[in-house]
PDB file of C-alpha atoms in Angstrom:
ATOM      1  CA  MET Q 517      29.857 -21.795  13.135  1.00 44.00           C
ATOM      2  CA  THR Q 518      29.190 -18.144  13.808  1.00 46.00           C
ATOM      3  CA  ALA Q 519      28.430 -17.491  17.462  1.00 50.00           C
ATOM      4  CA  ARG Q 520      25.149 -15.800  18.381  1.00 51.00           C
ATOM      5  CA  PRO Q 521      25.803 -12.206  19.347  1.00 51.00           C
ATOM      6  CA  PRO Q 522      25.083 -11.406  23.039  1.00 50.00           C
ATOM      7  CA  ARG Q 523      21.632 -10.155  23.876  1.00 54.00           C
ATOM      8  CA  PRO Q 524      21.584  -7.053  26.054  1.00 53.00           C
ATOM      9  CA  VAL Q 525      17.941  -7.717  26.948  1.00 58.00           C
ATOM     10  CA  ARG Q 526      16.913 -11.347  27.389  1.00 65.00           C
ATOM     11  CA  LEU Q 527      13.324 -12.626  27.357  1.00 71.00           C
ATOM     12  CA  GLY Q 528      13.008 -14.033  30.856  1.00 77.00           C
ATOM     13  CA  PRO Q 529       9.751 -15.367  32.292  1.00 83.00           C
ATOM     14  CA  HIS Q 530       8.677 -12.047  33.780  1.00 81.00           C
ATOM     15  CA  ALA Q 531       9.351 -10.212  30.521  1.00 79.00           C
ATOM     16  CA  VAL Q 532       7.531 -12.868  28.434  1.00 83.00           C
ATOM     17  CA  ALA Q 533       4.557 -12.675  30.749  1.00 85.00           C
ATOM     18  CA  ALA Q 534       4.507  -8.908  30.540  1.00 82.00           C
ATOM     19  CA  LEU Q 535       4.816  -8.961  26.715  1.00 83.00           C
ATOM     20  CA  VAL Q 536       1.978 -11.465  26.397  1.00 87.00           C
ATOM     21  CA  LEU Q 537      -0.180  -9.337  28.675  1.00 87.00           C
ATOM     22  CA  VAL Q 538       0.466  -6.060  26.926  1.00 84.00           C
ATOM     23  CA  SER Q 539       0.025  -7.716  23.518  1.00 86.00           C
ATOM     24  CA  ALA Q 540      -3.298  -9.251  24.566  1.00 88.00           C
ATOM     25  CA  VAL Q 541      -4.539  -5.892  25.882  1.00 84.00           C
ATOM     26  CA  GLY Q 542      -3.290  -4.212  22.757  1.00 83.00           C
ATOM     27  CA  LEU Q 543      -5.140  -6.710  20.517  1.00 86.00           C
ATOM     28  CA  VAL Q 544      -8.285  -6.045  22.501  1.00 83.00           C
ATOM     29  CA  GLY Q 545      -7.731  -2.293  22.230  1.00 80.00           C
ATOM     30  CA  PHE Q 546      -7.297  -2.448  18.486  1.00 84.00           C
ATOM     31  CA  GLY Q 547     -10.055  -4.923  17.792  1.00 82.00           C
ATOM     32  CA  TRP Q 548     -12.893  -4.613  20.329  1.00 80.00           C
ATOM     33  CA  PRO Q 549     -14.848  -1.987  18.357  1.00 80.00           C
ATOM     34  CA  LEU Q 550     -15.388  -4.649  15.668  1.00 81.00           C
ATOM     35  CA  LEU Q 551     -17.249  -6.800  18.189  1.00 79.00           C
ATOM     36  CA  ALA Q 552     -19.141  -3.983  19.997  1.00 73.00           C
ATOM     37  CA  GLY Q 553     -22.879  -3.690  19.619  1.00 69.00           C
ATOM     38  CA  ALA Q 554     -24.434  -0.603  17.967  1.00 66.00           C
ATOM     39  CA  ASP Q 555     -26.037   0.447  21.265  1.00 68.00           C
ATOM     40  CA  SER Q 556     -23.240  -0.500  23.611  1.00 61.00           C
ATOM     41  CA  GLY Q 557     -21.661   2.913  23.694  1.00 58.00           C
ATOM     42  CA  LEU Q 558     -18.239   1.277  23.454  1.00 55.00           C
ATOM     43  CA  ALA Q 559     -17.194   2.157  19.979  1.00 52.00           C
ATOM     44  CA  HIS Q 560     -16.678   5.856  20.683  1.00 49.00           C
ATOM     45  CA  ALA Q 561     -13.582   8.005  20.505  1.00 55.00           C
ATOM     46  CA  GLU Q 562     -14.164   9.024  24.112  1.00 64.00           C
ATOM     47  CA  ASP Q 563     -12.937   5.653  25.262  1.00 63.00           C
ATOM     48  CA  ALA Q 564      -9.429   6.240  23.870  1.00 64.00           C
ATOM     49  CA  PRO Q 565      -8.080   7.965  26.925  1.00 73.00           C
ATOM     50  CA  TRP Q 566      -8.860   4.883  29.017  1.00 75.00           C
ATOM     51  CA  LEU Q 567      -6.921   2.717  26.605  1.00 70.00           C
ATOM     52  CA  PHE Q 568      -4.168   5.324  26.597  1.00 73.00           C
ATOM     53  CA  ALA Q 569      -3.757   5.100  30.345  1.00 79.00           C
ATOM     54  CA  VAL Q 570      -3.906   1.258  30.494  1.00 79.00           C
ATOM     55  CA  LEU Q 571      -1.453   0.708  27.678  1.00 73.00           C
ATOM     56  CA  LEU Q 572       1.052   3.238  29.043  1.00 75.00           C
ATOM     57  CA  VAL Q 573       1.074   1.464  32.412  1.00 81.00           C
ATOM     58  CA  LEU Q 574       1.543  -1.879  30.755  1.00 79.00           C
ATOM     59  CA  LEU Q 575       4.345  -0.662  28.487  1.00 72.00           C
ATOM     60  CA  VAL Q 576       6.186   0.632  31.516  1.00 76.00           C
ATOM     61  CA  GLY Q 577       5.561  -2.782  33.101  1.00 79.00           C
ATOM     62  CA  VAL Q 578       7.242  -4.479  30.206  1.00 75.00           C
ATOM     63  CA  VAL Q 579      10.360  -2.350  30.656  1.00 71.00           C
ATOM     64  CA  LEU Q 580      10.500  -3.010  34.375  1.00 76.00           C
ATOM     65  CA  ALA Q 581       9.965  -6.746  33.938  1.00 78.00           C
ATOM     66  CA  THR Q 582      12.714  -6.832  31.326  1.00 71.00           C
ATOM     67  CA  ILE Q 583      15.096  -5.041  33.642  1.00 70.00           C
ATOM     68  CA  ALA Q 584      14.206  -7.489  36.428  1.00 72.00           C
ATOM     69  CA  ASP Q 585      14.882 -10.494  34.240  1.00 70.00           C
ATOM     70  CA  SER Q 586      18.005  -9.423  32.403  1.00 65.00           C
ATOM     71  CA  GLY Q 587      19.651  -6.996  34.763  1.00 62.00           C
ATOM     72  CA  LEU Q 588      19.661  -4.254  32.145  1.00 62.00           C
ATOM     73  CA  ASP Q 589      22.955  -2.537  32.911  1.00 64.00           C
ATOM     74  CA  ALA Q 590      24.307   0.913  32.158  1.00 72.00           C
ATOM     75  CA  LYS Q 591      25.766  -0.158  28.784  1.00 74.00           C
ATOM     76  CA  ALA Q 592      22.467  -1.570  27.559  1.00 74.00           C
ATOM     77  CA  VAL Q 593      20.607   1.540  28.812  1.00 76.00           C
ATOM     78  CA  ALA Q 594      23.137   3.743  26.969  1.00 82.00           C
ATOM     79  CA  MET Q 595      22.690   1.806  23.720  1.00 83.00           C
ATOM     80  CA  LEU Q 596      18.928   1.963  24.125  1.00 83.00           C
ATOM     81  CA  GLY Q 597      19.117   5.719  24.620  1.00 86.00           C
ATOM     82  CA  VAL Q 598      21.386   6.280  21.620  1.00 90.00           C
ATOM     83  CA  LEU Q 599      19.361   4.165  19.197  1.00 91.00           C
ATOM     84  CA  ALA Q 600      16.034   5.595  20.456  1.00 91.00           C
ATOM     85  CA  ALA Q 601      17.373   9.118  20.027  1.00 91.00           C
ATOM     86  CA  VAL Q 602      18.607   8.361  16.515  1.00 92.00           C
ATOM     87  CA  GLY Q 603      15.322   6.706  15.546  1.00 91.00           C
ATOM     88  CA  ALA Q 604      13.286   9.613  16.978  1.00 90.00           C
ATOM     89  CA  ALA Q 605      15.443  12.053  14.989  1.00 89.00           C
ATOM     90  CA  LEU Q 606      15.005  10.088  11.790  1.00 88.00           C
ATOM     91  CA  ARG Q 607      11.238   9.938  11.927  1.00 83.00           C
ATOM     92  CA  PRO Q 608      10.503  13.631  11.188  1.00 80.00           C
ATOM     93  CA  LEU Q 609      12.797  13.591   8.169  1.00 78.00           C
ATOM     94  CA  GLY Q 610      10.260  11.806   6.015  1.00 67.00           C
ATOM     95  CA  ALA Q 611       6.957  11.771   7.933  1.00 57.00           C
ATOM     96  CA  GLY Q 612       4.293  13.620   6.049  1.00 56.00           C
ATOM     97  CA  THR Q 613       5.803  12.843   2.645  1.00 61.00           C
ATOM     98  CA  ALA Q 614       4.258   9.785   0.961  1.00 59.00           C
ATOM     99  CA  GLY Q 615       4.762   7.737   4.147  1.00 65.00           C
ATOM    100  CA  LEU Q 616       8.562   7.889   3.901  1.00 77.00           C
ATOM    101  CA  GLU Q 617       9.823   7.126   7.387  1.00 84.00           C
ATOM    102  CA  PRO Q 618      13.536   6.144   7.561  1.00 89.00           C
ATOM    103  CA  MET Q 619      13.320   5.115  11.235  1.00 92.00           C
ATOM    104  CA  PHE Q 620      11.782   1.799  10.226  1.00 94.00           C
ATOM    105  CA  PHE Q 621      14.920   0.402   8.668  1.00 94.00           C
ATOM    106  CA  LEU Q 622      16.895   1.267  11.822  1.00 95.00           C
ATOM    107  CA  MET Q 623      14.316  -0.611  13.908  1.00 95.00           C
ATOM    108  CA  VAL Q 624      14.608  -3.700  11.682  1.00 96.00           C
ATOM    109  CA  LEU Q 625      18.418  -3.842  11.939  1.00 94.00           C
ATOM    110  CA  SER Q 626      18.508  -3.043  15.657  1.00 93.00           C
ATOM    111  CA  GLY Q 627      15.961  -5.733  16.478  1.00 92.00           C
ATOM    112  CA  ARG Q 628      17.897  -8.204  14.312  1.00 91.00           C
ATOM    113  CA  VAL Q 629      21.197  -7.624  16.115  1.00 87.00           C
ATOM    114  CA  LEU Q 630      19.990  -6.964  19.640  1.00 84.00           C
ATOM    115  CA  GLY Q 631      17.174  -9.490  19.960  1.00 83.00           C
ATOM    116  CA  PRO Q 632      13.403  -9.464  20.483  1.00 84.00           C
ATOM    117  CA  GLY Q 633      13.427  -8.292  24.082  1.00 80.00           C
ATOM    118  CA  PHE Q 634      15.611  -5.240  23.412  1.00 83.00           C
ATOM    119  CA  GLY Q 635      13.670  -4.734  20.180  1.00 87.00           C
ATOM    120  CA  PHE Q 636      10.305  -4.394  21.851  1.00 87.00           C
ATOM    121  CA  VAL Q 637      11.666  -1.946  24.410  1.00 85.00           C
ATOM    122  CA  LEU Q 638      13.553   0.035  21.746  1.00 90.00           C
ATOM    123  CA  GLY Q 639      10.591   0.282  19.391  1.00 92.00           C
ATOM    124  CA  SER Q 640       8.260   1.479  22.111  1.00 88.00           C
ATOM    125  CA  VAL Q 641      10.721   4.007  23.568  1.00 89.00           C
ATOM    126  CA  THR Q 642      11.695   5.337  20.148  1.00 92.00           C
ATOM    127  CA  MET Q 643       8.051   6.020  19.213  1.00 91.00           C
ATOM    128  CA  PHE Q 644       7.487   7.700  22.533  1.00 88.00           C
ATOM    129  CA  ALA Q 645      10.565   9.882  22.079  1.00 90.00           C
ATOM    130  CA  SER Q 646       9.588  10.810  18.528  1.00 89.00           C
ATOM    131  CA  ALA Q 647       6.079  11.774  19.688  1.00 87.00           C
ATOM    132  CA  LEU Q 648       7.579  14.129  22.226  1.00 86.00           C
ATOM    133  CA  LEU Q 649       9.968  15.527  19.599  1.00 83.00           C
ATOM    134  CA  THR Q 650       7.264  16.154  17.003  1.00 78.00           C
ATOM    135  CA  GLY Q 651       4.433  17.122  19.362  1.00 71.00           C
ATOM    136  CA  GLY Q 652       2.495  14.046  18.351  1.00 76.00           C
ATOM    137  CA  VAL Q 653       1.297  13.180  21.845  1.00 79.00           C
ATOM    138  CA  GLY Q 654      -2.273  11.977  21.944  1.00 77.00           C
ATOM    139  CA  PRO Q 655      -4.544   8.920  22.464  1.00 77.00           C
ATOM    140  CA  TRP Q 656      -2.940   7.237  19.410  1.00 81.00           C
ATOM    141  CA  MET Q 657       0.568   7.309  20.956  1.00 82.00           C
ATOM    142  CA  PRO Q 658       0.382   4.097  23.020  1.00 82.00           C
ATOM    143  CA  PHE Q 659      -0.977   2.271  19.949  1.00 84.00           C
ATOM    144  CA  GLN Q 660       1.964   3.546  17.919  1.00 88.00           C
ATOM    145  CA  MET Q 661       4.355   2.471  20.711  1.00 87.00           C
ATOM    146  CA  LEU Q 662       2.834  -1.014  20.820  1.00 87.00           C
ATOM    147  CA  SER Q 663       2.860  -1.408  17.045  1.00 92.00           C
ATOM    148  CA  MET Q 664       6.473  -0.288  16.751  1.00 93.00           C
ATOM    149  CA  GLY Q 665       7.401  -2.599  19.631  1.00 91.00           C
ATOM    150  CA  TRP Q 666       5.875  -5.504  17.714  1.00 93.00           C
ATOM    151  CA  PHE Q 667       7.578  -4.339  14.523  1.00 95.00           C
ATOM    152  CA  THR Q 668      11.046  -4.281  16.084  1.00 94.00           C
ATOM    153  CA  MET Q 669      10.577  -7.372  18.184  1.00 91.00           C
ATOM    154  CA  GLY Q 670       9.627  -9.314  15.036  1.00 93.00           C
ATOM    155  CA  ALA Q 671      13.014  -8.627  13.499  1.00 93.00           C
ATOM    156  CA  GLY Q 672      14.650 -10.160  16.546  1.00 88.00           C
ATOM    157  CA  LEU Q 673      12.530 -13.307  16.173  1.00 88.00           C
ATOM    158  CA  LEU Q 674      13.802 -14.023  12.656  1.00 89.00           C
ATOM    159  CA  PRO Q 675      16.225 -17.033  12.139  1.00 83.00           C
ATOM    160  CA  GLY Q 676      19.429 -16.380  14.006  1.00 72.00           C
ATOM    161  CA  PRO Q 677      22.578 -14.959  12.435  1.00 68.00           C
ATOM    162  CA  GLU Q 678      24.407 -18.216  13.048  1.00 65.00           C
ATOM    163  CA  ARG Q 679      22.107 -19.710  10.420  1.00 68.00           C
ATOM    164  CA  LEU Q 680      21.875 -16.947   7.875  1.00 71.00           C
ATOM    165  CA  ARG Q 681      24.370 -14.153   7.099  1.00 73.00           C
ATOM    166  CA  GLY Q 682      25.566 -12.112   4.106  1.00 82.00           C
ATOM    167  CA  ARG Q 683      23.279 -11.417   1.203  1.00 85.00           C
ATOM    168  CA  GLY Q 684      20.696 -13.969   2.352  1.00 89.00           C
ATOM    169  CA  GLU Q 685      20.359 -12.183   5.643  1.00 91.00           C
ATOM    170  CA  LEU Q 686      19.902  -8.798   3.967  1.00 93.00           C
ATOM    171  CA  LEU Q 687      17.259 -10.199   1.610  1.00 94.00           C
ATOM    172  CA  MET Q 688      15.427 -11.708   4.581  1.00 95.00           C
ATOM    173  CA  LEU Q 689      15.570  -8.426   6.500  1.00 95.00           C
ATOM    174  CA  GLY Q 690      14.386  -6.543   3.419  1.00 95.00           C
ATOM    175  CA  ALA Q 691      11.474  -8.924   2.911  1.00 97.00           C
ATOM    176  CA  TYR Q 692      10.545  -8.672   6.615  1.00 97.00           C
ATOM    177  CA  GLY Q 693      10.784  -4.851   6.536  1.00 96.00           C
ATOM    178  CA  PHE Q 694       8.533  -4.718   3.442  1.00 97.00           C
ATOM    179  CA  ALA Q 695       5.820  -6.987   4.936  1.00 96.00           C
ATOM    180  CA  ALA Q 696       6.074  -5.530   8.478  1.00 96.00           C
ATOM    181  CA  ALA Q 697       5.817  -1.951   7.138  1.00 94.00           C
ATOM    182  CA  PHE Q 698       2.460  -2.868   5.651  1.00 95.00           C
ATOM    183  CA  ALA Q 699       1.440  -4.708   8.803  1.00 95.00           C
ATOM    184  CA  TYR Q 700       2.254  -1.626  10.899  1.00 95.00           C
ATOM    185  CA  GLY Q 701       0.155   0.607   8.655  1.00 92.00           C
ATOM    186  CA  THR Q 702      -2.732  -1.873   8.669  1.00 94.00           C
ATOM    187  CA  VAL Q 703      -2.770  -2.139  12.423  1.00 93.00           C
ATOM    188  CA  MET Q 704      -2.696   1.602  12.888  1.00 91.00           C
ATOM    189  CA  ASN Q 705      -5.420   1.940  10.276  1.00 90.00           C
ATOM    190  CA  LEU Q 706      -7.598  -0.334  12.401  1.00 88.00           C
ATOM    191  CA  TYR Q 707      -7.252   2.076  15.315  1.00 84.00           C
ATOM    192  CA  GLY Q 708      -8.000   5.163  13.287  1.00 82.00           C
ATOM    193  CA  TRP Q 709     -10.769   3.713  11.166  1.00 85.00           C
ATOM    194  CA  THR Q 710     -13.007   2.855  14.097  1.00 80.00           C
ATOM    195  CA  ILE Q 711     -12.903   6.305  15.687  1.00 75.00           C
ATOM    196  CA  VAL Q 712     -13.002   8.690  12.706  1.00 69.00           C
ATOM    197  CA  PRO Q 713     -16.547   9.436  11.613  1.00 60.00           C
ATOM    198  CA  GLY Q 714     -17.838  10.972   8.423  1.00 57.00           C
ATOM    199  CA  MET Q 715     -16.153   8.839   5.780  1.00 62.00           C
ATOM    200  CA  ALA Q 716     -17.823   7.554   2.663  1.00 62.00           C
ATOM    201  CA  SER Q 717     -20.442   4.981   3.459  1.00 67.00           C
ATOM    202  CA  GLY Q 718     -18.679   2.292   1.484  1.00 76.00           C
ATOM    203  CA  ILE Q 719     -15.625   2.289   3.720  1.00 85.00           C
ATOM    204  CA  SER Q 720     -16.985   3.608   7.017  1.00 83.00           C
ATOM    205  CA  PHE Q 721     -16.922   1.570  10.222  1.00 83.00           C
ATOM    206  CA  VAL Q 722     -20.435   0.677  11.364  1.00 81.00           C
ATOM    207  CA  ALA Q 723     -20.694  -0.297  15.014  1.00 78.00           C
ATOM    208  CA  GLY Q 724     -22.749  -3.446  15.505  1.00 80.00           C
ATOM    209  CA  ASP Q 725     -22.567  -4.606  11.892  1.00 84.00           C
ATOM    210  CA  PRO Q 726     -21.490  -8.220  11.252  1.00 87.00           C
ATOM    211  CA  LEU Q 727     -17.784  -8.696  11.535  1.00 88.00           C
ATOM    212  CA  HIS Q 728     -17.227  -9.849   7.970  1.00 89.00           C
ATOM    213  CA  GLU Q 729     -19.004  -6.789   6.592  1.00 89.00           C
ATOM    214  CA  ASN Q 730     -16.893  -4.435   8.641  1.00 88.00           C
ATOM    215  CA  LEU Q 731     -13.726  -6.268   7.591  1.00 91.00           C
ATOM    216  CA  VAL Q 732     -14.630  -5.869   3.934  1.00 91.00           C
ATOM    217  CA  ARG Q 733     -15.131  -2.158   4.498  1.00 90.00           C
ATOM    218  CA  PHE Q 734     -11.860  -2.024   6.381  1.00 91.00           C
ATOM    219  CA  LEU Q 735      -9.960  -3.601   3.503  1.00 92.00           C
ATOM    220  CA  ALA Q 736     -11.487  -1.048   1.182  1.00 91.00           C
ATOM    221  CA  TYR Q 737     -10.513   1.732   3.591  1.00 90.00           C
ATOM    222  CA  CYS Q 738      -6.857   0.537   3.676  1.00 91.00           C
ATOM    223  CA  VAL Q 739      -6.671   0.352  -0.155  1.00 90.00           C
ATOM    224  CA  THR Q 740      -8.203   3.700  -0.772  1.00 88.00           C
ATOM    225  CA  THR Q 741      -6.630   5.758   1.989  1.00 85.00           C
ATOM    226  CA  SER Q 742      -3.269   4.375   2.962  1.00 87.00           C
ATOM    227  CA  LEU Q 743      -1.926   1.970   0.365  1.00 89.00           C
ATOM    228  CA  GLY Q 744       0.329   4.612  -1.112  1.00 87.00           C
ATOM    229  CA  TRP Q 745       1.700   5.619   2.285  1.00 88.00           C
ATOM    230  CA  ASP Q 746       2.358   1.975   3.287  1.00 92.00           C
ATOM    231  CA  LEU Q 747       4.038   1.261  -0.033  1.00 92.00           C
ATOM    232  CA  GLY Q 748       6.318   4.275   0.314  1.00 90.00           C
ATOM    233  CA  ARG Q 749       7.287   3.202   3.848  1.00 92.00           C
ATOM    234  CA  ALA Q 750       7.905  -0.397   2.696  1.00 94.00           C
ATOM    235  CA  VAL Q 751       9.969   0.515  -0.301  1.00 94.00           C
ATOM    236  CA  LEU Q 752      12.115   2.993   1.582  1.00 93.00           C
ATOM    237  CA  THR Q 753      12.724   0.406   4.350  1.00 95.00           C
ATOM    238  CA  VAL Q 754      13.859  -2.160   1.778  1.00 96.00           C
ATOM    239  CA  ALA Q 755      16.084   0.340  -0.072  1.00 95.00           C
ATOM    240  CA  LEU Q 756      17.818   1.525   3.098  1.00 94.00           C
ATOM    241  CA  THR Q 757      18.181  -2.025   4.463  1.00 95.00           C
ATOM    242  CA  LEU Q 758      19.859  -3.277   1.245  1.00 95.00           C
ATOM    243  CA  SER Q 759      22.084  -0.215   0.778  1.00 94.00           C
ATOM    244  CA  ILE Q 760      23.080   0.839   4.292  1.00 93.00           C
ATOM    245  CA  GLY Q 761      22.229  -2.406   6.047  1.00 92.00           C
ATOM    246  CA  PRO Q 762      25.630  -4.170   5.746  1.00 92.00           C
ATOM    247  CA  THR Q 763      27.507  -1.233   7.218  1.00 93.00           C
ATOM    248  CA  LEU Q 764      25.019  -0.649  10.061  1.00 93.00           C
ATOM    249  CA  LEU Q 765      24.819  -4.393  10.891  1.00 91.00           C
ATOM    250  CA  ARG Q 766      28.610  -4.555  11.260  1.00 90.00           C
ATOM    251  CA  ALA Q 767      28.647  -1.406  13.422  1.00 91.00           C
ATOM    252  CA  LEU Q 768      25.869  -2.705  15.700  1.00 88.00           C
ATOM    253  CA  ARG Q 769      27.497  -6.119  16.070  1.00 86.00           C
ATOM    254  CA  ARG Q 770      30.873  -4.585  16.758  1.00 86.00           C
ATOM    255  CA  ALA Q 771      29.395  -2.291  19.424  1.00 82.00           C
ATOM    256  CA  THR Q 772      27.563  -5.236  21.003  1.00 77.00           C
ATOM    257  CA  ARG Q 773      30.751  -7.343  21.113  1.00 75.00           C
ATOM    258  CA  ARG Q 774      32.792  -4.566  22.635  1.00 73.00           C
ATOM    259  CA  ALA Q 775      30.135  -3.767  25.188  1.00 64.00           C
ATOM    260  CA  ALA Q 776      30.189  -7.448  26.301  1.00 59.00           C
ATOM    261  CA  PHE Q 777      26.614  -7.346  27.522  1.00 58.00           C
ATOM    262  CA  ASP Q 778      26.734 -10.936  28.563  1.00 55.00           C
ATOM    263  CA  ALA Q 779      29.877 -10.594  30.646  1.00 53.00           C
ATOM    264  CA  ARG Q 780      29.474 -10.999  34.387  1.00 51.00           C
ATOM    265  CA  ALA Q 781      31.733  -9.721  37.048  1.00 46.00           C
ATOM    266  CA  ALA Q 782      33.936 -12.333  38.747  1.00 47.00           C
ATOM    267  CA  PHE Q 783      35.696 -11.823  42.058  1.00 42.00           C
ATOM    268  CA  GLU Q 784      38.814 -13.721  43.103  1.00 50.00           C
ATOM    269  CA  ALA Q 785      40.261 -14.010  46.563  1.00 50.00           C
ATOM    270  CA  ARG Q 786      43.341 -11.880  47.025  1.00 53.00           C
ATOM    271  CA  ALA Q 787      46.505 -13.845  47.795  1.00 52.00           C
ATOM    272  CA  ASP Q 788      48.330 -12.566  50.905  1.00 48.00           C
TER     273      ASP Q 788
END
């Protein structure tokens, strides 16, 4: 039986609690405009900076809790920095062209090999670094960080490599990348749709309207405005996963084994 690769970042109790908290706040941040009344004054773009501040603090809290639980050492920090830098450099290569973003396949494979805890931290840090690199800093950034953290963490929660390897593993990762690429686009659409005014009435968000009516309009919005972008992202993720995936998976697993993240120092008494 194939041994499970060591996890540089384990999901200890503090990290799990922090992830649950930031995910709950993120879900509220994405979804509360759907439940806000028309006269509440809540469903306004001016509220985004408050969510920006809260989510940034919580994302930092996730990193600190993960370090406290797993003892994130210099080797794990170095791997986190390298993968985040590569992912941030990949994002501008395709962004702006039919939704083609090659960083997504790297996040899928990294989350698969390095686990859900490392995956969430990596996804969030990568999106933050890419925002700084491309000048895309704004109130949307923490939502992108959270969404990418979920995206990468999900790959680490797939059935373990001791149960599925080879072609079956690649097909599973390709299927996950395809579905998760659409999920990422849909979640980010929910953020943008509720704060961008002036769209056609048939797809516009209407504060205070019944939830089911807004959801129907949201579905129409996704189909008419972003389906092509999400499809391009999903297809590219699958293509890169199936073509480059085997090589990159081997390289990541080899680096993880050599780094021996799960090794612990042992001290022996010196014989006189």
